[in-house]
Coordinates of C-alpha atoms and ligand atoms in Angstrom, one line a residue:
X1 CA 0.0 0.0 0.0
X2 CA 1.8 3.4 -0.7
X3 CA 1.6 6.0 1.9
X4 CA -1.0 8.1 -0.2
X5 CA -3.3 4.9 0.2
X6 CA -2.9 4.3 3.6
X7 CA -3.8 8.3 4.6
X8 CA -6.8 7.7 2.5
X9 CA -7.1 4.7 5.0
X10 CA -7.2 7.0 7.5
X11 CA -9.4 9.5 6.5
X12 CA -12.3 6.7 6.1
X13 CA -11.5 5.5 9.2
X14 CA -12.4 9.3 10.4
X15 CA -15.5 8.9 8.7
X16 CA -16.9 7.0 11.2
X17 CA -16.7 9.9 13.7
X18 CA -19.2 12.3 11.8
X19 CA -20.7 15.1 12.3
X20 CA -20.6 14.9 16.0
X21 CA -17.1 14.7 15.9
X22 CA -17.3 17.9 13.5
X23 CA -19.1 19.7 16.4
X24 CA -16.7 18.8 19.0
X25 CA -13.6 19.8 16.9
X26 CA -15.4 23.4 16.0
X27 CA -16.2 24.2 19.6
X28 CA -13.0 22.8 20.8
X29 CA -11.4 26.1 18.9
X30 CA -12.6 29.8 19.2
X31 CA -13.7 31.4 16.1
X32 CA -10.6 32.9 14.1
X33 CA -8.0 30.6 15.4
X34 CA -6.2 27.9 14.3
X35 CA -7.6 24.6 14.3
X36 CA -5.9 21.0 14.5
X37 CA -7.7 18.7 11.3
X38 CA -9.4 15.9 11.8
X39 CA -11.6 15.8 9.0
X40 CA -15.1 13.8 10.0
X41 CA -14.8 13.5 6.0
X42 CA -13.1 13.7 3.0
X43 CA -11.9 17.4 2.7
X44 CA -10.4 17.2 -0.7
X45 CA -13.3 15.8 -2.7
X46 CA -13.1 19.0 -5.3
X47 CA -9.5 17.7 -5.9
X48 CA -6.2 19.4 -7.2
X49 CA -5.5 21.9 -10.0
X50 CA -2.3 23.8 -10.8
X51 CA -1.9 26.8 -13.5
X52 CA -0.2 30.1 -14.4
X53 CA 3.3 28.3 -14.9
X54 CA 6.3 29.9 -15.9
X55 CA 9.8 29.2 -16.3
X56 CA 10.7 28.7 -12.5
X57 CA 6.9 28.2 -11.4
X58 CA 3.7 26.7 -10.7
X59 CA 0.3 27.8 -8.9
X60 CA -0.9 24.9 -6.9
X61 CA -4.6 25.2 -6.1
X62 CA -6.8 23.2 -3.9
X63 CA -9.8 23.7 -1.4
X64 CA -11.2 22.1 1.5
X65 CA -14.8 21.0 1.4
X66 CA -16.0 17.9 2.6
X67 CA -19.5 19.1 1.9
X68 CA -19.3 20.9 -1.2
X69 CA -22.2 21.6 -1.9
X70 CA -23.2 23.2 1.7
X71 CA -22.3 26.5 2.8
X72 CA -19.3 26.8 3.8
X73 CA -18.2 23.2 2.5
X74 CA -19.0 22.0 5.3
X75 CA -15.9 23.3 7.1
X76 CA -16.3 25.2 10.8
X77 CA -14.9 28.7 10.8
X78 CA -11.9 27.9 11.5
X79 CA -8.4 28.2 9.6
X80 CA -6.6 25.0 8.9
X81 CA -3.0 24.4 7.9
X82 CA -2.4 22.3 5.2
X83 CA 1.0 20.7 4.2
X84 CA 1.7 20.8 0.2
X85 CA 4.7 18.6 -1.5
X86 CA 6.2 19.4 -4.8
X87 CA 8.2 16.1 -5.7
X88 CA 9.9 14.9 -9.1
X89 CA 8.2 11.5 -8.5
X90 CA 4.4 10.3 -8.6
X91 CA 5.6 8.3 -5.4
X92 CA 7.0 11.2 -3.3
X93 CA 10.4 10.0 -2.6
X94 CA 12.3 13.1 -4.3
X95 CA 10.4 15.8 -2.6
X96 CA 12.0 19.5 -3.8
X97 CA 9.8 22.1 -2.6
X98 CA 7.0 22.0 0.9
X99 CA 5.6 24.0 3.0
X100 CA 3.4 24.9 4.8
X101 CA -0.2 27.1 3.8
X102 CA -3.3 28.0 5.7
X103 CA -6.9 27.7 4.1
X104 CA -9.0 30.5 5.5
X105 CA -12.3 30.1 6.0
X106 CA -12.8 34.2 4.0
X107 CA -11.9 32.0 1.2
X108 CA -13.5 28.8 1.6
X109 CA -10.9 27.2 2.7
X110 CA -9.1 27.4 -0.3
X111 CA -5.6 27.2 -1.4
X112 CA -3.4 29.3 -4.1
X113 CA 0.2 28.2 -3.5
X114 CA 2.6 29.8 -5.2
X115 CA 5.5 27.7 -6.1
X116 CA 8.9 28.9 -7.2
X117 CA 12.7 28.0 -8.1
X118 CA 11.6 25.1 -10.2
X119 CA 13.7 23.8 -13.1
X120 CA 12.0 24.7 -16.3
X121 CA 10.7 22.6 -18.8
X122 CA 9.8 19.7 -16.0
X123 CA 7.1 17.5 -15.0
X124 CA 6.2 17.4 -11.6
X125 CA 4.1 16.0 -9.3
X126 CA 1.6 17.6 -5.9
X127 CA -0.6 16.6 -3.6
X128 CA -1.5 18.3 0.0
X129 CA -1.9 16.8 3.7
X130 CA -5.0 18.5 5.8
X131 CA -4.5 16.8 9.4
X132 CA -5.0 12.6 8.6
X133 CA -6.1 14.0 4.8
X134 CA -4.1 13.1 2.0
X135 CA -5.6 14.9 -1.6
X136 CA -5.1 13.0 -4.7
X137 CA -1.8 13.8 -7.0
X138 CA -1.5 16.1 -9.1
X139 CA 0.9 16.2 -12.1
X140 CA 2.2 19.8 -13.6
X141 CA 4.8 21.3 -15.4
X142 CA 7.0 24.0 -15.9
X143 CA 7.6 26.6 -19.1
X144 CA 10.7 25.9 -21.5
X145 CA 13.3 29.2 -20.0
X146 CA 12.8 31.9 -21.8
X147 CA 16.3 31.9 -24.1
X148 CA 15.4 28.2 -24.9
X149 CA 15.0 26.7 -28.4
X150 CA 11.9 24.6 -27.7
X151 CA 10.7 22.0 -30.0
X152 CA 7.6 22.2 -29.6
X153 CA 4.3 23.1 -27.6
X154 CA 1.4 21.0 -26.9
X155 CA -1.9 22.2 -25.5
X156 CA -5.8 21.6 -25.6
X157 CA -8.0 24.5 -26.0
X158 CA -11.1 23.7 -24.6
X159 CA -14.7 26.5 -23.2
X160 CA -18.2 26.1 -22.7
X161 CA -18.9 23.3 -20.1
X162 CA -22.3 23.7 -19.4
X163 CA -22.6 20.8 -16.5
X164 CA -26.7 20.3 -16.8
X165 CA -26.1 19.9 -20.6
X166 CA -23.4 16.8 -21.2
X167 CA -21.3 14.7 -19.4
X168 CA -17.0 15.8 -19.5
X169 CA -15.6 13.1 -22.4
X170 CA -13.5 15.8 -23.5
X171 CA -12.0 16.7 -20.3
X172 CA -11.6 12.7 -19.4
X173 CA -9.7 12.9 -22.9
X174 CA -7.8 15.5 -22.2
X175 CA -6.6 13.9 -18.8
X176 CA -4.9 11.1 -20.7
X177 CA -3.0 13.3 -23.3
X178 CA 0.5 14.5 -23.1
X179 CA 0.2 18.3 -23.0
X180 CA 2.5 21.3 -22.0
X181 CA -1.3 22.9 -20.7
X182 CA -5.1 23.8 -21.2
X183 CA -6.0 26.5 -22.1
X184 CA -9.6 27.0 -20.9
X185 CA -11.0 30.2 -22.7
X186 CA -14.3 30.8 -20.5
X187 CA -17.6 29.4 -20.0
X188 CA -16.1 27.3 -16.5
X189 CA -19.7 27.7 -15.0
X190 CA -23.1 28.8 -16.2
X191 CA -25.3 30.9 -14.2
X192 CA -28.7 29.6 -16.1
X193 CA -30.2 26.3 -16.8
X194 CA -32.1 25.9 -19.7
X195 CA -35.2 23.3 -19.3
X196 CA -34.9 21.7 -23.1
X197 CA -31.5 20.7 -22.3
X198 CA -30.9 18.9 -19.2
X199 CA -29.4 15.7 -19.0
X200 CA -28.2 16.2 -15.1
X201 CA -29.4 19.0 -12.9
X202 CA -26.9 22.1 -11.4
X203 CA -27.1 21.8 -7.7
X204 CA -29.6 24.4 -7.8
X205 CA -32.5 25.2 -10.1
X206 CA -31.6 29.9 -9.1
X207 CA -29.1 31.6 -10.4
X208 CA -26.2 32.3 -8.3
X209 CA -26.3 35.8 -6.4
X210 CA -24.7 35.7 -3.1
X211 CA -20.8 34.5 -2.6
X212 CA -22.2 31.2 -1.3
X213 CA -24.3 30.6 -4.2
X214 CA -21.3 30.8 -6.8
X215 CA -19.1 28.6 -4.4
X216 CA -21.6 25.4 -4.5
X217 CA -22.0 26.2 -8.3
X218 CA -18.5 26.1 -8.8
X219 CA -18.3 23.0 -6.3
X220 CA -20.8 21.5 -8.5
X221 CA -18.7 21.6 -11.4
X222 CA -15.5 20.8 -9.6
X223 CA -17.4 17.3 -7.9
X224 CA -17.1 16.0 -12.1
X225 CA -14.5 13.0 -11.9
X226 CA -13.6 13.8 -15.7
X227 CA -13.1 17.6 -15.2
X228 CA -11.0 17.2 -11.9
X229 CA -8.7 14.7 -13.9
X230 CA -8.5 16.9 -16.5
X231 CA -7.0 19.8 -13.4
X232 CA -5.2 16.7 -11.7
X233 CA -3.2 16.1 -15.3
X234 CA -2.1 19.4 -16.2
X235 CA -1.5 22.9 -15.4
X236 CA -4.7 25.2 -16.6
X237 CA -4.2 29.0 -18.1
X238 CA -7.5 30.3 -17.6
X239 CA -9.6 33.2 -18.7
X240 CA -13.2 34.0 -18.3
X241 CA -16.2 34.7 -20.0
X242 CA -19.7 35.8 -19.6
X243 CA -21.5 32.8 -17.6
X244 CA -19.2 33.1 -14.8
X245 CA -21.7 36.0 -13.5
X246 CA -24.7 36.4 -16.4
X247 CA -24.8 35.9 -20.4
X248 CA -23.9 38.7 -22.4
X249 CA -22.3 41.2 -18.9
X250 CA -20.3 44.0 -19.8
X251 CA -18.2 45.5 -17.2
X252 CA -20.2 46.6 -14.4
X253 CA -23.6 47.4 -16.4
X254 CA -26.9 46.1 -15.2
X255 CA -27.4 42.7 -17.0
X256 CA -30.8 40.9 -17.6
X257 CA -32.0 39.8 -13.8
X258 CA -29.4 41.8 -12.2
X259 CA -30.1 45.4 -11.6
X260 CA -27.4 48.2 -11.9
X261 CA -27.7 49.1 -7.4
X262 CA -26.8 45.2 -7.3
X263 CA -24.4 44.2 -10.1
X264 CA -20.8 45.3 -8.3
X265 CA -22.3 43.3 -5.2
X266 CA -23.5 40.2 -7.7
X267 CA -19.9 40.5 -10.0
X268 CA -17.8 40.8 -6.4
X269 CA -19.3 37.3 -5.0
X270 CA -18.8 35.7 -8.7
X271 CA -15.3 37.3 -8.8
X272 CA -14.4 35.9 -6.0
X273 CA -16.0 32.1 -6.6
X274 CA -14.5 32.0 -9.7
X275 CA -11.0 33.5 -7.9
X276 CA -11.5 30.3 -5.2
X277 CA -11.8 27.5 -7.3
X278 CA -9.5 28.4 -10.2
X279 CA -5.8 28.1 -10.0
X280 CA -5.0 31.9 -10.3
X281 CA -1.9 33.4 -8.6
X282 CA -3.4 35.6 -5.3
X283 CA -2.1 38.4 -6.6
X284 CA -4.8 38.5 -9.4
X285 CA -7.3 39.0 -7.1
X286 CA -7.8 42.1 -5.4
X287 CA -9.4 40.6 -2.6
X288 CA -12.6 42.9 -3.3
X289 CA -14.6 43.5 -6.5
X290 CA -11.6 42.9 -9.6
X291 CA -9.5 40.3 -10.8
X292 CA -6.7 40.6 -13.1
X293 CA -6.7 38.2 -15.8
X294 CA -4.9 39.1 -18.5
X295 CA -1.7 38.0 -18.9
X296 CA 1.4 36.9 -21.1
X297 CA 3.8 34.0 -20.9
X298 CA 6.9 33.0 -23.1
X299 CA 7.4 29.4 -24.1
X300 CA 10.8 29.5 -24.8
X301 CA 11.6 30.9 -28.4
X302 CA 8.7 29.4 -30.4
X303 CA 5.5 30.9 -28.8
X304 CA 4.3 34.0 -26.8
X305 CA 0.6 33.6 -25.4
X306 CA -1.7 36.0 -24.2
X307 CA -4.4 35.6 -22.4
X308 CA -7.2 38.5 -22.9
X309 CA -10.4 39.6 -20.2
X310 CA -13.4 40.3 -22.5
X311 CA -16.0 41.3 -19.9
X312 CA -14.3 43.4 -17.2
X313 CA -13.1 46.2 -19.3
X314 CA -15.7 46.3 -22.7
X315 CA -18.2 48.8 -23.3
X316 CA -21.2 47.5 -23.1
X317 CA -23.1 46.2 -26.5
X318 CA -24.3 48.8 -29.2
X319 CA -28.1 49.9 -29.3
X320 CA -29.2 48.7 -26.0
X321 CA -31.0 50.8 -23.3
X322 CA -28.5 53.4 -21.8
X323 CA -26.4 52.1 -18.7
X324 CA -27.8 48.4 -19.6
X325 CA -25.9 44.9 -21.2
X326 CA -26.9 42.3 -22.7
X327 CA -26.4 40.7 -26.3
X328 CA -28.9 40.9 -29.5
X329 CA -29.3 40.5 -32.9
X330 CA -28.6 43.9 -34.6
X331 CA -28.7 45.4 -38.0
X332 CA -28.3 48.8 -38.9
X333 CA -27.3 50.2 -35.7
X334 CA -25.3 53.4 -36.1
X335 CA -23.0 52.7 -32.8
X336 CA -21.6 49.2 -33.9
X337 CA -19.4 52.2 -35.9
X338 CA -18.2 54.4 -33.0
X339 CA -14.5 53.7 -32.9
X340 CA -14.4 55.0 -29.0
X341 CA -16.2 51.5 -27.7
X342 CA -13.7 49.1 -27.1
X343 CA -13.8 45.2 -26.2
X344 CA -10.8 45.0 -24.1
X345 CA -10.9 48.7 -22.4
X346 CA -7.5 51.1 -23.9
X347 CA -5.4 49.9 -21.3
X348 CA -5.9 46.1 -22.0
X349 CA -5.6 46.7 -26.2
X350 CA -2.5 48.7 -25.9
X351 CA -0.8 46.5 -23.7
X352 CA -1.4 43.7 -26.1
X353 CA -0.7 45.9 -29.1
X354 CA 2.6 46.9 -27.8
X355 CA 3.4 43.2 -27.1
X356 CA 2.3 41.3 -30.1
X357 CA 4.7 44.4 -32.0
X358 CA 7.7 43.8 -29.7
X359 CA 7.7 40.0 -29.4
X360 CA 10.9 38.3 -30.4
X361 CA 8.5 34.7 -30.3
X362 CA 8.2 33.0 -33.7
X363 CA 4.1 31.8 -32.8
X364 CA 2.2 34.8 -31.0
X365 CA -1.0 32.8 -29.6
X366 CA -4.0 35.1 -28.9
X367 CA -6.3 33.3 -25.7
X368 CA -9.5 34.8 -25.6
X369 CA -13.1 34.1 -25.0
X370 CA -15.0 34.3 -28.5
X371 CA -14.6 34.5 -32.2
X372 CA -12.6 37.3 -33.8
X373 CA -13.5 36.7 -37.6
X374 CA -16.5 38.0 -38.7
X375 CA -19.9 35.6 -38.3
X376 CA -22.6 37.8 -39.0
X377 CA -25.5 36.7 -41.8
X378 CA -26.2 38.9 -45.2
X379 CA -30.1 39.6 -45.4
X380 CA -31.6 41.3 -47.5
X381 CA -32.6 43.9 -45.1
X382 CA -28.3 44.4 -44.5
X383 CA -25.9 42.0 -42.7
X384 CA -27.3 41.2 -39.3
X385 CA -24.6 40.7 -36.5
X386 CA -24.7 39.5 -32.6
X387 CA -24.1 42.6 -31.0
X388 CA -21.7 40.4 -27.9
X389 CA -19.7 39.2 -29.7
X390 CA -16.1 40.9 -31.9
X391 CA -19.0 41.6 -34.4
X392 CA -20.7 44.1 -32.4
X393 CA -17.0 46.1 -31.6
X394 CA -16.2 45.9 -35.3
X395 CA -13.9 49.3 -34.9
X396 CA -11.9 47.8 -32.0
X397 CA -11.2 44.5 -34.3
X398 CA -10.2 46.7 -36.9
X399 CA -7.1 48.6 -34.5
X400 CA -6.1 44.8 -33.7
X401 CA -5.4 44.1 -36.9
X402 CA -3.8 47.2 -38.4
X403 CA -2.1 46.8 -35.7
X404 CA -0.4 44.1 -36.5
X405 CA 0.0 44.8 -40.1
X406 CA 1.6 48.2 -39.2
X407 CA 4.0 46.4 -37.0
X408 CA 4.8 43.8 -39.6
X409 CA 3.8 41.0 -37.1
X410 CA 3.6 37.4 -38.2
X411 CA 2.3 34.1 -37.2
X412 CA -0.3 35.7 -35.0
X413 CA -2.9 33.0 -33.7
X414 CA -6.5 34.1 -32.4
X415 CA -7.6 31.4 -30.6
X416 CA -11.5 31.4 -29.1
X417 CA -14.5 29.7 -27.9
X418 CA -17.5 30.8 -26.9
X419 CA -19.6 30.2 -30.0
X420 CA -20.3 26.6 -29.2
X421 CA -18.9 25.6 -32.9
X422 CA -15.3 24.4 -34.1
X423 CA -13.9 27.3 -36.2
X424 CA -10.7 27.6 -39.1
X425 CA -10.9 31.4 -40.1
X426 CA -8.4 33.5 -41.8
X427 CA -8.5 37.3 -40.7
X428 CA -7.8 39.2 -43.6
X429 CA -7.4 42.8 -43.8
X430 CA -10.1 43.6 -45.2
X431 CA -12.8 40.5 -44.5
X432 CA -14.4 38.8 -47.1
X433 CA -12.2 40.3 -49.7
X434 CA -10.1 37.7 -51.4
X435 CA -7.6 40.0 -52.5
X436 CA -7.0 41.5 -49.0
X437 CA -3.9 40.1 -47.4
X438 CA -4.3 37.6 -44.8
X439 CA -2.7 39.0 -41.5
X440 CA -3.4 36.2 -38.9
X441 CA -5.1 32.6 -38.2
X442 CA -8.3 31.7 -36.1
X443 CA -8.5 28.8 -34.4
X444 CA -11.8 28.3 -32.1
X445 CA -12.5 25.3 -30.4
X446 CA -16.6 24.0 -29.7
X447 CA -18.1 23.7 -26.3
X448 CA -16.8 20.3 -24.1
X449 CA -20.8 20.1 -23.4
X450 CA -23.0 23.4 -24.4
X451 CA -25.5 23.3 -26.8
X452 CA -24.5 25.1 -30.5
X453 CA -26.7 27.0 -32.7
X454 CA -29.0 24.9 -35.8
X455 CA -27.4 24.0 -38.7
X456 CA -29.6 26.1 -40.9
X457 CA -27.8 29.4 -39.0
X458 CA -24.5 27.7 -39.8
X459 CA -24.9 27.5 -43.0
X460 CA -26.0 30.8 -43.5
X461 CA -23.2 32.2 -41.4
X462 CA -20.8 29.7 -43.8
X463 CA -22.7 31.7 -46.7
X464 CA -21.9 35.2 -45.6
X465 CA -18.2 34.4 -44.6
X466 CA -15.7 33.5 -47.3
X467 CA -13.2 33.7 -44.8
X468 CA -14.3 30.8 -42.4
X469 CA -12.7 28.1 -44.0
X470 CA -14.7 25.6 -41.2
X471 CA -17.4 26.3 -38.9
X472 CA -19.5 23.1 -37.4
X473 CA -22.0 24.0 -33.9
X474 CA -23.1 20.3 -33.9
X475 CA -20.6 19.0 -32.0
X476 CA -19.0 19.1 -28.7
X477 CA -15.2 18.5 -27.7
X478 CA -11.8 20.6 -27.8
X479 CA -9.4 21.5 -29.8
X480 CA -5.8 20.0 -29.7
X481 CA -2.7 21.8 -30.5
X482 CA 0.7 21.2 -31.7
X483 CA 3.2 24.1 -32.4
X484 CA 7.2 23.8 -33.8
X485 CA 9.1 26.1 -35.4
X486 CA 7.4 25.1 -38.8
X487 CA 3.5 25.0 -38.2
X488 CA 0.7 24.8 -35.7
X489 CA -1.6 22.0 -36.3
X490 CA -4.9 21.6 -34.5
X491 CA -7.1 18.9 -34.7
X492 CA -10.7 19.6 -33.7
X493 CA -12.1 16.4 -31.4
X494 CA -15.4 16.0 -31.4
X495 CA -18.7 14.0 -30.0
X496 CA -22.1 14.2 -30.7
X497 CA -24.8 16.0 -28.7
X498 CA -26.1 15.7 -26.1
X499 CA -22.8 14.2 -24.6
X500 CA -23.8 10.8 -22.6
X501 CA -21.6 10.0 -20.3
X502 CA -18.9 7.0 -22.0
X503 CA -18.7 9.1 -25.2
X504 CA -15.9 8.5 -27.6
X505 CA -14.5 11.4 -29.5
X506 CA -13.3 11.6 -32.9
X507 CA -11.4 13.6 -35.0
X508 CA -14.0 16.4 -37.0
X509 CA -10.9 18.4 -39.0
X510 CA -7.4 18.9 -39.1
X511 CA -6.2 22.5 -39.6
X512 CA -2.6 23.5 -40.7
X513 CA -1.0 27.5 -40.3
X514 CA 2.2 26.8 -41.9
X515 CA 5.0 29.6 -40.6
X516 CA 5.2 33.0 -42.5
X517 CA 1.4 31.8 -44.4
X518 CA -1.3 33.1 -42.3
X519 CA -4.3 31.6 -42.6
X520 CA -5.3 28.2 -41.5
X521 CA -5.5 25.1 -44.2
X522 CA -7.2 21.7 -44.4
X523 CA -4.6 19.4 -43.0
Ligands
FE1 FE1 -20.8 29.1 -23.7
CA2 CA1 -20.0 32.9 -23.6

């Protein structure tokens, strides 16, 4: 029996006490104050995750909860120390970093360890000790050093995981892949459940408003075997999108059932769910109402990636009620035109800007929640857009792209979700026109479970887009990623929907972008 096992032992042995036990151990220590674990049981049964790696570093991320679902997880108000291993080994016998880290109940007993001084380029293996607790292993890894000639880069791109609407295949595929990381572009929870599409219920039928409401819908999500091996296998990059709080948000504008006196109190408790349960570095979080999520990260000499924050800093959607978000079908709407409303806020789209021209990285990979390329639909009424989407800030796509045209930038790689469809797009100059040069690629990868629009809307969309080389919303899976110094191939996985819960996937397309040839091609 390994020691791992024989903890676990342990821990059901403690079962056995229950709550009793439970109530004991909380009155034994006042409010506030450090409390000796005994779990009455199992405290790590949202498992382990680790993200935002680097050259020298790793986040490792777990929480305590051995009701998940309850407020509180079912922990007393207590703080509670929690041992964490770093090791080269699965088996723990060449242990290199540990310490020491204490999960708070003001964060639901969660933990964001930073790790640092690791080798780069390595594998490595986690786990955490709560009292007689042992969590299960995690496996991460390090980013190539900065000056390194890399080989190659691996990664899955996956978004959309609506839990009431398909079981995780993807993410249980994903688990048993070889990647460098996921990439998980937003989507991680939805707020709404949608009656015509349930195959197994959110723990709640409300939408999440209060901080403990967004903790047991995140805990929901977390209890799925397939999505915590997917966390236990790799190290995540995360961003968000819109279902994290409400569909279609913008920035800190009343959205649908949440009015404008209650939206900085609704986005604070979702900030700070969504902060909890991810594997962020603390210092993203502000510890109040704002969480900084864009970021940038080397790997090695072949690839640059940022990550982009489409909701905190946009303007909110053209032609709706003053002060008021929310996405709709628009056609001649004189705003979609004003070049001051911005997806990403000034701040965010200079900083990118000023790094896509300055990077010395052969592949510059784009993380961000949607789909950049044009998808609106020619009518004969005008072309008819979604106003939430990189559609509906057509001006502020425009200064990406002559952007990087003025800065000569090459081998720039948009890669998205959101849409619910696998996506091969070329972003030309200007779009549609075949004799406008191409200036970057579009990958975007389907929902792991959400529900994507009817073919008949596809194929109009296919219709009024020459650029979209590939666009299919029927079904659900990832996209997975290969990058050397000559090309980037994806290969877009797929399943049927709804997704039952032994699903198989299967390759739907192969896509090439070929070095110094933007534009992605059949592969
Ligand atoms: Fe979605
Ligand atoms: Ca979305």
């Amino acid at each position: 029996m390994t020691p791992a096992r024989r903890q676990s032992l342990a821990v059901l042995c403690s079962l056995a006490a229950g709550w009793a036990a439970q109530r004991v151990w909380a009155a034994a220590v006042p409010a506030g104050r450090v409390a000796p674990a005994r779990f009455p049981s199992e405290p790590f049964r949202l498992g382990v995750a680790s993200g935002a790696p680097s050259a020298d570093g790793v986040l490792l991320w777990t929480r305590l909860a051995p009701q998940p679902l309850q407020p509180g997880g079912g922990m007393p108000e207590l703080s509670v120390p929690v041992r964490w291993q770093l090791a080269e080994d699965e088996g723990f016998a060449r242990i290199v970093r540990e310490g020491v880290a204490l999960a708070r109940p003001e964060r639901a007993h969660s933990l964001h360890v930073p790790v640092q001084g690791l080798r780069s380029a390595r594998t490595y293996h986690y786990r955490f000790i709560a009292g007689d607790a042992v969590s299960p292993v995690g496996r991460t890894r390090t980013a190539p050093a900065d000056d390194e000639d890399v080989p190659r880069l691996r990664f899955a791109l996956a978004s959309c995981q609506h839990y009431e609407q398909g079981h995780y295949a993807a993410h249980r595929e994903m688990a048993g892949r070889t990647l460098d990381f996921v990439l998980f572009v937003g989507d991680y929870i939805y707020d709404s459940s949608n009656p015509d599409y349930l195959i197994r219920p959110h723990e709640s039928p409300q939408r999440p408003r209060r901080l403990d409401e967004f903790r047991a819908r995140h805990a929901c999500y977390k209890l799925d075997p397939d999505l915590q091996a997917c966390h236990a296998a790799h190290p995540w990059i995360v961003t968000w999108d819109d279902h994290e709080l409400r569909n279609d948000y913008a920035a800190a504008y009343a959205v649908g059932d949440v009015s404008a006196g209650e939206v900085l109190a609704v986005q604070a408790a979702a900030y700070q769910a969504y902060f909890e349960h991810l594997p962020l570095q603390p210092i993203q979080w502000d510890g109040a109402g704002r969480l900084r999520l864009h970021a940038t990260l080397n790997w090695g000499r072949l690839a640059q990636l940022w990550t982009l924050d489409a909701r905190q800093h946009r303007s909110p959607q053209a032609c709706n009620e003053a002060g008021t978000a929310g996405g709709q079908m628009l056609w001649r709407c004189r705003e979609l035109a004003d070049p001051q409303r911005s997806l990403l806020g000034p701040a965010q789209e200079r900083w990118l800007q000023q790094g896509l021209a300055g990077s010395r990285r052969r592949w510059k990979l784009v993380g961000q929640a949607s789909q950049v390329s044009p998808w609106g639909i020619d009518t004969p009424a005008g072309r008819v857009v979604y106003s939430d989407g990189w559609d509906g800030y057509a001006p502020a796509r425009q200064r990406l792209l002559q952007g990087v045209a003025d800065a000569g930038v090459r081998d720039v790689v948009l890669l998205g979700g959101d849409v619910h469809r696998h996506v091969a797009a070329s972003l030309r100059q200007r779009a549609g026109d075949p004799r406008s040069p191409v200036l970057a690629s579009e990958l975007v990868a389907t929902s792991i479970s959400s529900r994507g629009l009817p073919g008949a809307v596809m194929a109009a969309i296919r219709r009024s887009n020459p650029d979209i080389l590939h666009a299919r919303s029927d079904e659900r899976g990832y996209m997975l990623c290969e990058v050397d110094t000559q090309s980037l191939h994806c290969d877009a996985r797929a399943t049927a929907f709804p997704v039952p819960a032994g699903a198989r996937l299967h390759s739907q397309a192969r896509f090439v972008v070929e070095a110094g040839q933007p534009g992605p091609r059949p592969a």
